[in-house]
Coordinates of C-alpha atoms and ligand atoms in Angstrom, one line a residue:
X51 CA 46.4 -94.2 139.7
X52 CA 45.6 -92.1 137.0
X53 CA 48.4 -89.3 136.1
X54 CA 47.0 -85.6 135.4
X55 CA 48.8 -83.6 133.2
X56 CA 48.3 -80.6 130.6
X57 CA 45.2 -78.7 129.7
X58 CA 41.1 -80.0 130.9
X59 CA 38.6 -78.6 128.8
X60 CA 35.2 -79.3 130.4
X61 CA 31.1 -78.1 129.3
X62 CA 28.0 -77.7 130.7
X63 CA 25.2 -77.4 128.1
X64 CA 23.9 -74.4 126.7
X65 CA 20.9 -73.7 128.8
X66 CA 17.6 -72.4 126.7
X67 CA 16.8 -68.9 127.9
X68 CA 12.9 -68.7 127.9
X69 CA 13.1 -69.7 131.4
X70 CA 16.1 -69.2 134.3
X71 CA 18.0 -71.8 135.9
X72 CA 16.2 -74.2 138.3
X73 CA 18.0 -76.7 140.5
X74 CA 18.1 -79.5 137.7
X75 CA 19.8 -77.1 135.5
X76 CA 21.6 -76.2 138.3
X77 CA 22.6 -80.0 138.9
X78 CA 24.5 -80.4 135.6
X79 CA 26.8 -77.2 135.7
X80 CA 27.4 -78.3 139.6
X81 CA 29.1 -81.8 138.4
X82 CA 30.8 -79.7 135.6
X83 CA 31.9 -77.4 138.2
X84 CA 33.3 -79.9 140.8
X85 CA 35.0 -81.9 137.8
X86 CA 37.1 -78.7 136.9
X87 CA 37.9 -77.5 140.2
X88 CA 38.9 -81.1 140.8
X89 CA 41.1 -80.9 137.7
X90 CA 42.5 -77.2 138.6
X91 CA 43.1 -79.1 142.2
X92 CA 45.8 -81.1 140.7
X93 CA 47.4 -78.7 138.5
X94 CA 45.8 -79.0 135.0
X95 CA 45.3 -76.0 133.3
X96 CA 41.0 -75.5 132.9
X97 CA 38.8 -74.2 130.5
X98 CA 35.3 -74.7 131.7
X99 CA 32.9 -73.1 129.5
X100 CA 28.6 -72.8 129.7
X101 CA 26.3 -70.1 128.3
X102 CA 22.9 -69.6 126.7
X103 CA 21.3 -71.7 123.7
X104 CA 19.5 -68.4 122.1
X105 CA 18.1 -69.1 118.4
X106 CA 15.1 -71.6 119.9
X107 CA 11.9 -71.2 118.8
X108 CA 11.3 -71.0 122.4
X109 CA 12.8 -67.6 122.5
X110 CA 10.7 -66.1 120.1
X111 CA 7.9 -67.1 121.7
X112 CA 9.2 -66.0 125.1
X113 CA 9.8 -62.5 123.6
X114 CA 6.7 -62.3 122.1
X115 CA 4.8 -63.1 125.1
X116 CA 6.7 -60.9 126.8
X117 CA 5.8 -57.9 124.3
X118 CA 9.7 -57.9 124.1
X119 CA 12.1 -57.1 121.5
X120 CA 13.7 -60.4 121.1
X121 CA 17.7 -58.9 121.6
X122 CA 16.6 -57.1 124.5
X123 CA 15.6 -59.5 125.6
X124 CA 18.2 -62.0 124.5
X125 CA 20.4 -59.7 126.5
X126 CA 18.4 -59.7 130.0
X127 CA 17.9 -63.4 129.9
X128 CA 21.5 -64.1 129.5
X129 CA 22.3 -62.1 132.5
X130 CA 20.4 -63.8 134.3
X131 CA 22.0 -67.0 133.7
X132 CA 25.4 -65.3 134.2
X133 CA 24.6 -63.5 137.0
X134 CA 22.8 -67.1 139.0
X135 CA 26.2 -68.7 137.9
X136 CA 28.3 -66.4 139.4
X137 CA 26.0 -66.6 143.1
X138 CA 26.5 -70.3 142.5
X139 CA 30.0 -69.9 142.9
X140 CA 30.6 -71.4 139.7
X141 CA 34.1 -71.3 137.9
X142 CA 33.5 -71.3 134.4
X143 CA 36.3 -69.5 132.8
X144 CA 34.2 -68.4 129.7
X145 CA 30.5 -67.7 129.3
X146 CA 29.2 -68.3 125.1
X147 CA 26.0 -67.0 123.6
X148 CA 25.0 -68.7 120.5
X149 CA 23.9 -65.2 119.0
X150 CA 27.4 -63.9 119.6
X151 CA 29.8 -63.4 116.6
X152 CA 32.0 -65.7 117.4
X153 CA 29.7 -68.2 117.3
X154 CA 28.1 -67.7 114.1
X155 CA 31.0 -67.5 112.2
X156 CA 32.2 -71.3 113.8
X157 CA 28.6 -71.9 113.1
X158 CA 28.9 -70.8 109.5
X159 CA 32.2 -72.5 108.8
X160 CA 31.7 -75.8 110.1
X161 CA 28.5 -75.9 107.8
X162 CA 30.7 -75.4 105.2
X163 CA 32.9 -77.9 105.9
X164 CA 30.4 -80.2 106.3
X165 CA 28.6 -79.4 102.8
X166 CA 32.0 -80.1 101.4
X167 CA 32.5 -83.4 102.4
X168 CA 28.6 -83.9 100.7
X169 CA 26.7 -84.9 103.6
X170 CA 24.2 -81.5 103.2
X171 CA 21.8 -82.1 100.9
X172 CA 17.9 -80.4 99.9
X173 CA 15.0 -82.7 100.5
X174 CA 11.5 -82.3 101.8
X175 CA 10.3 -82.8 104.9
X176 CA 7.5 -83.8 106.7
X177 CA 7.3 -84.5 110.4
X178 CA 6.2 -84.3 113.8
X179 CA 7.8 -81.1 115.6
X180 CA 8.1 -80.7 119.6
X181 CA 8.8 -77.0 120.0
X182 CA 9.7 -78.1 123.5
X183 CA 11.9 -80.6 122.4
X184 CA 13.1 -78.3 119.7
X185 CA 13.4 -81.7 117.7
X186 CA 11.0 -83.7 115.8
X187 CA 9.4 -87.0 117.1
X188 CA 8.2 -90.2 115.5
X189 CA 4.6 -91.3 116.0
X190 CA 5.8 -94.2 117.9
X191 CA 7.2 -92.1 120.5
X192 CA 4.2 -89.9 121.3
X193 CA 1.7 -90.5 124.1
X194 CA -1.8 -93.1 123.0
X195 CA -3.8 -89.5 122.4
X196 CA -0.5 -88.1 120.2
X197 CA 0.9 -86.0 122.9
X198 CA 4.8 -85.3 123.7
X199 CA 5.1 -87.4 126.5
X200 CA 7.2 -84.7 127.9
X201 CA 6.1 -81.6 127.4
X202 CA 2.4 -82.6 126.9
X203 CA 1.6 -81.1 123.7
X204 CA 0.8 -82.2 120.4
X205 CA 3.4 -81.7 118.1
X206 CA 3.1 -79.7 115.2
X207 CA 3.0 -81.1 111.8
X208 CA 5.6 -78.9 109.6
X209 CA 6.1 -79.7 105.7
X210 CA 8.7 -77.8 104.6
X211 CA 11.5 -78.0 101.6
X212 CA 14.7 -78.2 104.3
X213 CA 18.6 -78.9 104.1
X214 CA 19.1 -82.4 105.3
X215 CA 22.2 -84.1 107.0
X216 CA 23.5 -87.5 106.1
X217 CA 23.6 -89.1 109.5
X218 CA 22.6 -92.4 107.6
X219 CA 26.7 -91.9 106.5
X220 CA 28.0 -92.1 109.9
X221 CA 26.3 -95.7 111.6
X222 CA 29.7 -97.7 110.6
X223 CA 32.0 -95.0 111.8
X224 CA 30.1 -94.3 114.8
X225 CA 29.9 -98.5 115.9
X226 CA 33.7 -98.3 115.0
X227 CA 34.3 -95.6 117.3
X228 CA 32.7 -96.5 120.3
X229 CA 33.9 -100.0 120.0
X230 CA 37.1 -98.7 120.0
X231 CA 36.5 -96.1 122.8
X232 CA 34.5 -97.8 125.7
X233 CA 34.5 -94.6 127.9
X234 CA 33.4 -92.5 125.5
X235 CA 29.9 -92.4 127.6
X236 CA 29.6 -92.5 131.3
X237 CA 27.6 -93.9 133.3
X238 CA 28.0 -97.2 131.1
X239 CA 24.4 -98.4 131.1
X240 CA 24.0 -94.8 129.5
X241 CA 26.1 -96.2 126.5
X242 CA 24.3 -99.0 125.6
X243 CA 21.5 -96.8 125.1
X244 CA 23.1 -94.8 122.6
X245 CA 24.8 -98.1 121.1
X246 CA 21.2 -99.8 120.4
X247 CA 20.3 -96.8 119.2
X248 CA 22.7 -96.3 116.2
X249 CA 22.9 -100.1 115.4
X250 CA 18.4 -100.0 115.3
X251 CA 19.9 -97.4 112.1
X252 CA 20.4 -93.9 111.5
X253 CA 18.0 -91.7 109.4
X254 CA 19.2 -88.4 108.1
X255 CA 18.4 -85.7 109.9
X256 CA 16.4 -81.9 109.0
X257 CA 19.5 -79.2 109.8
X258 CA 17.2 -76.6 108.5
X259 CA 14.0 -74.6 109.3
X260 CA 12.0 -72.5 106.6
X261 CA 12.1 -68.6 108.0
X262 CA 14.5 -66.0 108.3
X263 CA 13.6 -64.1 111.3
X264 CA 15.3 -65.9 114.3
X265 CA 18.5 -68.3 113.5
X266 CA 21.7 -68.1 111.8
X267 CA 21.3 -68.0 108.0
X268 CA 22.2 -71.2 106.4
X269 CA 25.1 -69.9 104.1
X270 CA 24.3 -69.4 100.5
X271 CA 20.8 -69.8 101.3
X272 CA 18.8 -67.3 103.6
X273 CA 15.6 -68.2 103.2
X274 CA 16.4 -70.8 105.7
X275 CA 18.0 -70.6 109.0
X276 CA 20.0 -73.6 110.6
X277 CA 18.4 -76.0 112.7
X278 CA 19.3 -75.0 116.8
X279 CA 20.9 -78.4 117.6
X280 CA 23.0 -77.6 114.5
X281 CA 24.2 -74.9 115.8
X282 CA 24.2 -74.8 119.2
X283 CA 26.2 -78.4 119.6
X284 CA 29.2 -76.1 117.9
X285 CA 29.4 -73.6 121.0
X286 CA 32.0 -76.1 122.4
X287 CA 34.3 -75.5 119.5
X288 CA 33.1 -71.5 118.7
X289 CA 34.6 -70.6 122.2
X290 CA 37.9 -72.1 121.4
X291 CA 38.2 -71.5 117.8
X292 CA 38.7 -74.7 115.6
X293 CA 42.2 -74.0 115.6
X294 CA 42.7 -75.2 119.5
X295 CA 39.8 -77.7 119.1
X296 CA 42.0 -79.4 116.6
X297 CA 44.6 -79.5 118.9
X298 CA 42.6 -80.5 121.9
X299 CA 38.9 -81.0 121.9
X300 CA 36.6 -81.1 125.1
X301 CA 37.6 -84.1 126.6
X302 CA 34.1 -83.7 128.8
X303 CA 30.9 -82.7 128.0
X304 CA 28.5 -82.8 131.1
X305 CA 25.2 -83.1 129.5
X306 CA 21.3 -84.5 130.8
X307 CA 20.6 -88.0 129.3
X308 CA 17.3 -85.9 127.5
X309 CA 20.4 -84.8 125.5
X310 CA 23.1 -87.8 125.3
X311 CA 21.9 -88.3 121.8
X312 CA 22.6 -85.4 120.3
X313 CA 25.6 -85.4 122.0
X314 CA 27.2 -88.7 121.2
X315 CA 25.6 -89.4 118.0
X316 CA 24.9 -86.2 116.1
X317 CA 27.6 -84.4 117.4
X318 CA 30.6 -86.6 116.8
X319 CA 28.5 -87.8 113.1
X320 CA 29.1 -83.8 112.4
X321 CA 32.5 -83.7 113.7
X322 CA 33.2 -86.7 111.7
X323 CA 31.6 -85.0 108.2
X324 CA 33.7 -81.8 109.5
X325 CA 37.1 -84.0 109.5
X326 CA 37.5 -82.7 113.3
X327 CA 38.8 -84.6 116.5
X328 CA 35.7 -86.0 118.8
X329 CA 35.5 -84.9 122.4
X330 CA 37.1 -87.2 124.6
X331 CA 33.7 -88.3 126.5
X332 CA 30.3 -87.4 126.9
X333 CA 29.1 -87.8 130.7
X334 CA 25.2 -87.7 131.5
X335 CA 23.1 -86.7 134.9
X336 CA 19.7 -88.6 135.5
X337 CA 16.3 -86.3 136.0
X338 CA 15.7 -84.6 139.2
X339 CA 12.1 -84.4 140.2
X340 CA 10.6 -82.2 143.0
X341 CA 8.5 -84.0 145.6
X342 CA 8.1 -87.1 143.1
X343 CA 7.2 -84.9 139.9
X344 CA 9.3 -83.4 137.2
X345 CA 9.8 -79.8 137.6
X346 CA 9.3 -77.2 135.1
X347 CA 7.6 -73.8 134.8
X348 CA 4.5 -74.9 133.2
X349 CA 3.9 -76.8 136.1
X350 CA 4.8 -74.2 138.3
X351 CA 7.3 -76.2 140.7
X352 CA 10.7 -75.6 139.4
X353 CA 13.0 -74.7 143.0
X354 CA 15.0 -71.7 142.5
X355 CA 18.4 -72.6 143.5
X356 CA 19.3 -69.0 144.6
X357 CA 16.3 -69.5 146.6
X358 CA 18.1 -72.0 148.9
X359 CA 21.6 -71.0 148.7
X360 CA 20.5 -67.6 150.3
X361 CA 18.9 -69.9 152.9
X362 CA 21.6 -72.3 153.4
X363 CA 24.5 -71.8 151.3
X364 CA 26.4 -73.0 148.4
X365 CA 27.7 -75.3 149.9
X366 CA 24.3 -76.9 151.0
X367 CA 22.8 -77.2 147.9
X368 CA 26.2 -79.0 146.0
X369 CA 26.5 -81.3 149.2
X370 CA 22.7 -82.4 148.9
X371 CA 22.8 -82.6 144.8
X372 CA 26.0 -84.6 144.8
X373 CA 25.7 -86.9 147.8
X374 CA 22.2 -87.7 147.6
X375 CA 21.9 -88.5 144.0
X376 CA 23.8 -91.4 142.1
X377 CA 25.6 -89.9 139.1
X378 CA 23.6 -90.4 136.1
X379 CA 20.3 -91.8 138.4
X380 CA 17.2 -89.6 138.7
X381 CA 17.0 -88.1 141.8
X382 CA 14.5 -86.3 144.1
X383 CA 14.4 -82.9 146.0
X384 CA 12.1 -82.1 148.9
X385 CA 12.7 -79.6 151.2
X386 CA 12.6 -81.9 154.2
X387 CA 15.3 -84.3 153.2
X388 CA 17.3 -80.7 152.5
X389 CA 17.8 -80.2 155.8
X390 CA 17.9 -83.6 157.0
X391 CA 21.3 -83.9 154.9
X392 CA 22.0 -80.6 156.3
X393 CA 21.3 -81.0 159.8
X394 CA 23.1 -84.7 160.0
X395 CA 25.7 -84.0 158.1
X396 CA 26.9 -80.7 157.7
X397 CA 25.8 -79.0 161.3
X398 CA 26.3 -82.3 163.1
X399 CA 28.8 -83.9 160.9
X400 CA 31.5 -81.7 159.3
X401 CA 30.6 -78.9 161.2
X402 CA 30.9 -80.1 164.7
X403 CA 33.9 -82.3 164.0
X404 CA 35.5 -79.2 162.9
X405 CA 34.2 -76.8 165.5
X406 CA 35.4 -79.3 168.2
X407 CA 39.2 -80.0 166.8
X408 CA 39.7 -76.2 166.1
X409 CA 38.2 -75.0 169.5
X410 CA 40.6 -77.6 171.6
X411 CA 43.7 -76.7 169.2
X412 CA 43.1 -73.0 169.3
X413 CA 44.3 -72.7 172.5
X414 CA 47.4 -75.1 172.4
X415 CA 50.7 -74.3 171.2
X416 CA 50.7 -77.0 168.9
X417 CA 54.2 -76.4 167.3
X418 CA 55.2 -79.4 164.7
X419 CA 54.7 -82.6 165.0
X420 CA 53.9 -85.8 163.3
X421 CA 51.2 -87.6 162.3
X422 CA 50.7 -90.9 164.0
X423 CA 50.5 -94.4 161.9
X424 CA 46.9 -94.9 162.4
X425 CA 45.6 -91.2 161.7
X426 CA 48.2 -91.3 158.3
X427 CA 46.7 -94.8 156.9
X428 CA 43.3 -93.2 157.2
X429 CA 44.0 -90.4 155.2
X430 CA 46.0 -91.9 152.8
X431 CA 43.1 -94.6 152.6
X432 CA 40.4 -91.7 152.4
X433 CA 43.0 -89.9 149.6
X434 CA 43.0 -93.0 147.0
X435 CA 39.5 -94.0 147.5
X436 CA 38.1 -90.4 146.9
X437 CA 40.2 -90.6 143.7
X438 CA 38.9 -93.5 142.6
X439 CA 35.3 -92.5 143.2
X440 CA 35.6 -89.1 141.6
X441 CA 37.4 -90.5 138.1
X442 CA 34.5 -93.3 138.4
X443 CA 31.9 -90.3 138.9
X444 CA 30.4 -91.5 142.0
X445 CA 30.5 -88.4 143.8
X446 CA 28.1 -89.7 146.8
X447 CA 30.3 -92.3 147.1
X448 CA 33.6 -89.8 147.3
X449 CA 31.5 -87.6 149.9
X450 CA 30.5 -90.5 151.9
X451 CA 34.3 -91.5 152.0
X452 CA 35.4 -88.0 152.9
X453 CA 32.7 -88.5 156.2
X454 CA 34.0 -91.9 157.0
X455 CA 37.2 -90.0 158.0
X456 CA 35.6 -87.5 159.6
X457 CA 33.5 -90.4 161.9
X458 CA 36.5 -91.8 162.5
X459 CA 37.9 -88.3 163.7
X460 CA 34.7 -87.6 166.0
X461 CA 35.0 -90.9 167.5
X462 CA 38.6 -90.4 168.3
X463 CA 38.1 -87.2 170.4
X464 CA 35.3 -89.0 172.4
X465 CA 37.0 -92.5 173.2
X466 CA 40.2 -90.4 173.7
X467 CA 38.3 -87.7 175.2
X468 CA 40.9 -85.4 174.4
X469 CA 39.7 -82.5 176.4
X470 CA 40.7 -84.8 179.8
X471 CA 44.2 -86.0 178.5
X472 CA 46.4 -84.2 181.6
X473 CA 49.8 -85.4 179.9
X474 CA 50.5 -82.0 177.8
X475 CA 52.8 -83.7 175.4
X476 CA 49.9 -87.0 174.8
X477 CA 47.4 -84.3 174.2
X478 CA 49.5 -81.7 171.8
X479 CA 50.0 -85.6 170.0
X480 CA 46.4 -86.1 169.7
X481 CA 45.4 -82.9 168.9
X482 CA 48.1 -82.8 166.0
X483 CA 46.6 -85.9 164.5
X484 CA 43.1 -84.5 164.7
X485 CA 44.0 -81.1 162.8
X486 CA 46.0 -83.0 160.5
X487 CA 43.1 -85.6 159.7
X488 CA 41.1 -82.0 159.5
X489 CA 43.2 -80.4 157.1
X490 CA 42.8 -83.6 154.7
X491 CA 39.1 -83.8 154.5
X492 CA 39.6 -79.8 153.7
X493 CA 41.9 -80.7 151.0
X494 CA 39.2 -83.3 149.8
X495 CA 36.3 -80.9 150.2
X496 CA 38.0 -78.4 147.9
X497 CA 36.1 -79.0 144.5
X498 CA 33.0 -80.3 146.2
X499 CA 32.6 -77.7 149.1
X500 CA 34.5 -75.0 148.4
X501 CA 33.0 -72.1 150.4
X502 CA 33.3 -74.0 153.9
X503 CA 36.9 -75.6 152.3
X504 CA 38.0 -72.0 152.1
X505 CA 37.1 -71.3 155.9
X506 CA 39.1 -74.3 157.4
X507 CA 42.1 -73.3 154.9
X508 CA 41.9 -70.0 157.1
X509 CA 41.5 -71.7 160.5
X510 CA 44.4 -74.2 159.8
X511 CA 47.6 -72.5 159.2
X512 CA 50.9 -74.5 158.4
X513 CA 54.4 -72.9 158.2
X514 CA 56.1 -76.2 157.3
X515 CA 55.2 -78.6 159.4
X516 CA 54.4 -75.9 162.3
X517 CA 50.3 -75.2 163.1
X518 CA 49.0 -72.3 163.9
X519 CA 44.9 -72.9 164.7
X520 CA 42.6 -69.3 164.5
X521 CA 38.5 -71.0 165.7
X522 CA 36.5 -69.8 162.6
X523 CA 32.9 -68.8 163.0
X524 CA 30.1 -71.5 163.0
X525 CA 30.4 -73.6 159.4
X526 CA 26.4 -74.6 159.6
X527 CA 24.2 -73.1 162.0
X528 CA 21.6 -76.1 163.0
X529 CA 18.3 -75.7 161.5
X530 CA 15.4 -76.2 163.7
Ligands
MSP77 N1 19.8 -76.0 124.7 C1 19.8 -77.4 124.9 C2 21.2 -77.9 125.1 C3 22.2 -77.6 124.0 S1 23.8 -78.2 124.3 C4 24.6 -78.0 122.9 C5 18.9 -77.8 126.0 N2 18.7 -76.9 127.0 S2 17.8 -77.0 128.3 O1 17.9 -75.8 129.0 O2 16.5 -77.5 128.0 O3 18.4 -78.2 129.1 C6 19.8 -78.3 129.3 C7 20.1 -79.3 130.4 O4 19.6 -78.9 131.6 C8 19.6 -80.7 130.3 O5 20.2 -81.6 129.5 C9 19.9 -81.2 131.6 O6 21.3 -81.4 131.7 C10 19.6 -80.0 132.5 N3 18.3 -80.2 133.1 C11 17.1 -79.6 132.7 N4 16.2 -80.0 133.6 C12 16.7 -80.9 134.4 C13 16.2 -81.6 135.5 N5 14.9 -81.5 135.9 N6 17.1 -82.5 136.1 C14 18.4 -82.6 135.7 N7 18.8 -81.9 134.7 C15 18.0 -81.1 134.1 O7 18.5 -78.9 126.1

C-alpha cells in the first residue's frame, strides 16, 4: 500500500469569471476537494488552492456589456466564485486571483527567467483566434463552414508583431520526461493523447497580445501584454512563491481534458525554460453535459449547483458527480437520475442502514465489545479496496465499495433480524458489530461525504472501545 507522508499540494483550475460556476466547473474542484480531504484524512499536511483566471478577453467583454468598470467588476465576480465555494463546502486553503500582486510579480519573474534561458523571442503572427477558447486554432480544427466547433464562432483573424515562445525547444525533453514518468497524466488513455500530440511536433507558440489595457505588461515592453495561458498557468507557483515550489511543486493539478494540453505540455515546456521542478501529475475530468447537450450560458442550460445543494445538499450533489461518472469519462446530468441516486442510495441506502443501526443501538447499553471475525474482514476488505480505488481515481468504484458494506450491513439486521434476538448478550454482540461496520463506512465517507460523515461522527461516540449511540435526525429525507 502506498505510504502518505509530508506535505500534498493539490489545484483546481483557475475558473474564467465572465460567467459563475456551473456544475461542470463544479465537478473539477469536487474531485480536487475529495483528493485533499482524502490526503488531510491520513495526516498529510494540504495546500489546496483555486481562484479566478481574470486577464481574459472574456472579461473585458463581460464588463463592457455589463456597462461595468472592469475592477469592479473583477472584484464582484470573484466573490462570487468564493462565496459558491465556500456553500460547496469546499476546503481550499487559499483562494488566487490572477490580477492580484502576488501574481503578477511570479508572472513577471518567471517571464524573465524564461527570456533568459532564450526561448522569448519577437516574430509576427498571423492566426486563427477563438476568444472562447482564449487560444488560437488551426484551419484543420475548425467546423466545414470555419466555425469553433466549440464555441460556434468564427474565429477572428489577428496579425499582429507578438513575443513568441520556443515550445519547438522542448519536444525531446518533454518525450524524455513522460517516458520516464508514466503517471505523469491520469486517466492513461488521457496520456497518450498528449503523447501523439508532442511526437506529431511542437510549433512555437504566441505568449503575447498587442494592447495594453487588460493583461499584465510583458516586462520591458508595454505595448504588449502577456498572453492569459502565460500567465494564468503560473497561479500554481504565484500562491506559493517560487521559493517553496522549488522545494515542492503541485504534485496534482485537477484540470478538464479541454485543458490537459496546456497543462502537460506548455506548462512543464515553461517550467523547463524557467529551470523549475514539474508538478508531480496532471489529472483530467471528462465533459459533463445536461440532458445529452453541453452546457453553457450561451445556450442557456448551465445547472446551478447552489441550486441543487439548497434542494438536496452537498452531499447530494458530490455523491451523484462522483459515483455516477467514471473519472476522466464524460458524463450526464438530468434531474431525474438526481434523485434516482438519491432516493436508492442515500434515503434508501446509507440513510436507512444508518437510521436503523442507530435507532436499535440508541437504546442499548452497548458498553465495549469486540468486533466479530466476519464483520472485521469486511471492513478491512472495504478499507484496502477503497484505497486502492481512490489512488487509482475511480471514485464510483470507491463509493460503490463503501455500499457493498453497507448491503452487507442491511442484510445482516434482516436475516438476523436483530430487533427479535431475546438473548441480551447475542443482541448487544450484534448490535456492536453493526455500529462498528457503521462507524467505518463514516470513516470512508469522510472526504467524499463530509456533511452526513460529520453527523454519524456525532451519533457514534467511542471512549476507547466503549459506545455511546445519540439517534441523529433524518440523513435524506425521501423525495417523492
Ligand atoms: N481559465 C482557464 C483555466 C486556466 S488554469 C491555469 C479555463 N477556465 S474555464 O473556466 O473555462 O474552465 C475551467 C475548467 O472548468 C475546465 O477545464 C473544466 O475543468 C471545467 N469545466 C468547465 N465546463 C465543464 C463541463 N461542462 N464539464 C466538466 N468540466 C467543466 O479554462
Amino acid at each position: 500500500m502506498e505510504q502518505f507522508h509530508g506535505d500534498f499540494y493539490i489545484t483546481t483550475p483557475i475558473y474564467y469569471i465572465n460567467d459563475k460556476p456551473h456544475i461542470g466547473s463544479a465537478y473539477t474542484t469536487i474531485v480536487a476537494d475529495v483528493l485533499a480531504r482524502w490526503r488531510e484524512q491520513r495526516g498529510e499536511l494540504v495546500t489546496f488552492l483555486t481562484g479566478t483566471d481574470e486577464f481574459s478577453q472574456k472579461t473585458l467583454d463581460a464588463a463592457v456589456k455589463n456597462e461595468e468598470d472592469v475592477k469592479v467588476y473583477t472584484d464582484r465576480m470573484a466573490d462570487i466564485w468564493m462565496n459558491v465555494w465556500s456553500k460547496l463546502g469546499i476546503s481550499n486553503t487559499d483562494f488566487i486571483r490572477t490580477t492580484e500582486e502576488r501574481h503578477i510579480e511570479t508572472v513577471k519573474d518567471i517571464w524573465g527567467r524564461m527570456e533568459a534561458a532564450g526561448d522569448i523571442y519577437k516574430g509576427q503572427y498571423q492566426g486563427l483566434y477563438c476568444k472562447g477558447h482564449e487560444a488560437f486554432m488551426k484551419e484543420d480544427e475548425l467546423t466545414p463552414d470555419g466555425l469553433c466547433p466549440d464555441h460556434k464562432v468564427a474565429p477572428e483573424l489577428i496579425t499582429e508583431e507578438n513575443y513568441f515562445f520556443r515550445l519547438s525547444n522542448y519536444q525531446q525533453q518533454l518525450t524524455d520526461f513522460y517516458d520516464a514518468h508514466p503517471e505523469f497524466v491520469a486517466p492513461a488513455h488521457r496520456f497518450q493523447e498528449v503523447k501523439t500530440f508532442v511526437e506529431n511536433g511542437l510549433e512555437d507558440i504566441s505568449f503575447s497580445r498587442e494592447q495594453k489595457q487588460w493583461g499584465i505588461p510583458v516586462p520591458n515592453d508595454p505595448s504588449q501584454v502577456i498572453y492569459v495561458w502565460a500567465d494564468a498557468l503560473v497561479n500554481y507557483i504565484s500562491a506559493i512563491g517560487i521559493e517553496r515550489w522549488e522545494e515542492h511543486p503541485a504534485d496534482v493539478h485537477a484540470v478538464g481534458k479541454d485543458i490537459l494540453r496546456f497543462h502537460a505540455v506548455i506548462w512543464p515546456a515553461m517550467l523547463l525554460s524557467a529551470g523549475l521542478p514539474l508538478p508531480g501529475q496532471i489529472i483530467a475530468n471528462g465533459f459533463l453535459t445536461v440532458n445529452g447537450t453541453k452546457m453553457g450560458k450561451s445556450l442557456g442550460n448551465a445547472v446551478d449547483p447552489l441550486d441543487l445543494v439548497a434542494r438536496y445538499g452537498n452531499d447530494a450533489l458530490r455523491y451523484f458527480l462522483l459515483r455516477e461518472i467514471v473519472y476522466g469519462g464524460d458524463g450526464d446530468f438530468t434531474e431525474d437520475k438526481f434523485r434516482d441516486r438519491y432516493n436508492a442510495d442515500l434515503a434508501n441506502g446509507l440513510g436507512n442502514f444508518a437510521a436503523r443501526v442507530l435507532t436499535l443501538a440508541a437504546v442499548e447499553d452497548l458498553g465495549g465489545g469486540t468486533v466479530s471475525a466476519e464483520f472485521n474482514e469486511v471492513i478491512i476488505k472495504m478499507k484496502k479496496t477503497v484505497q486502492e480505488k481512490v489512488v487509482d481515481y475511480k471514485f464510483n468504484e470507491a463509493l460503490a465499495t463503501i455500499w457493498e458494506a453497507i448491503s452487507f450491513g442491511d442484510k445482516y439486521v434482516n436475516e438476523e433480524k436483530i430487533w427479535e434476538i431475546k438473548d441480551d448478550k447475542k443482541r448487544v454482540a450484534a448490535l456492536y458489530n453493526l455500529v462498528s461496520l457503521l462507524d467505518a463506512v463514516k470513516f470512508e465517507l469522510i472526504p467524499f461525504l463530509p456533511d452526513v460523515a460529520r453527523k454519524l461522527s456525532d451519533a457514534i461516540a467511542w471512549e476507547g472501545k466503549t459506545l455511546t449511540i445519540t439517534k441523529p435526525e433524518i440523513l435524506f429525507p425521501r423525495l417523492k
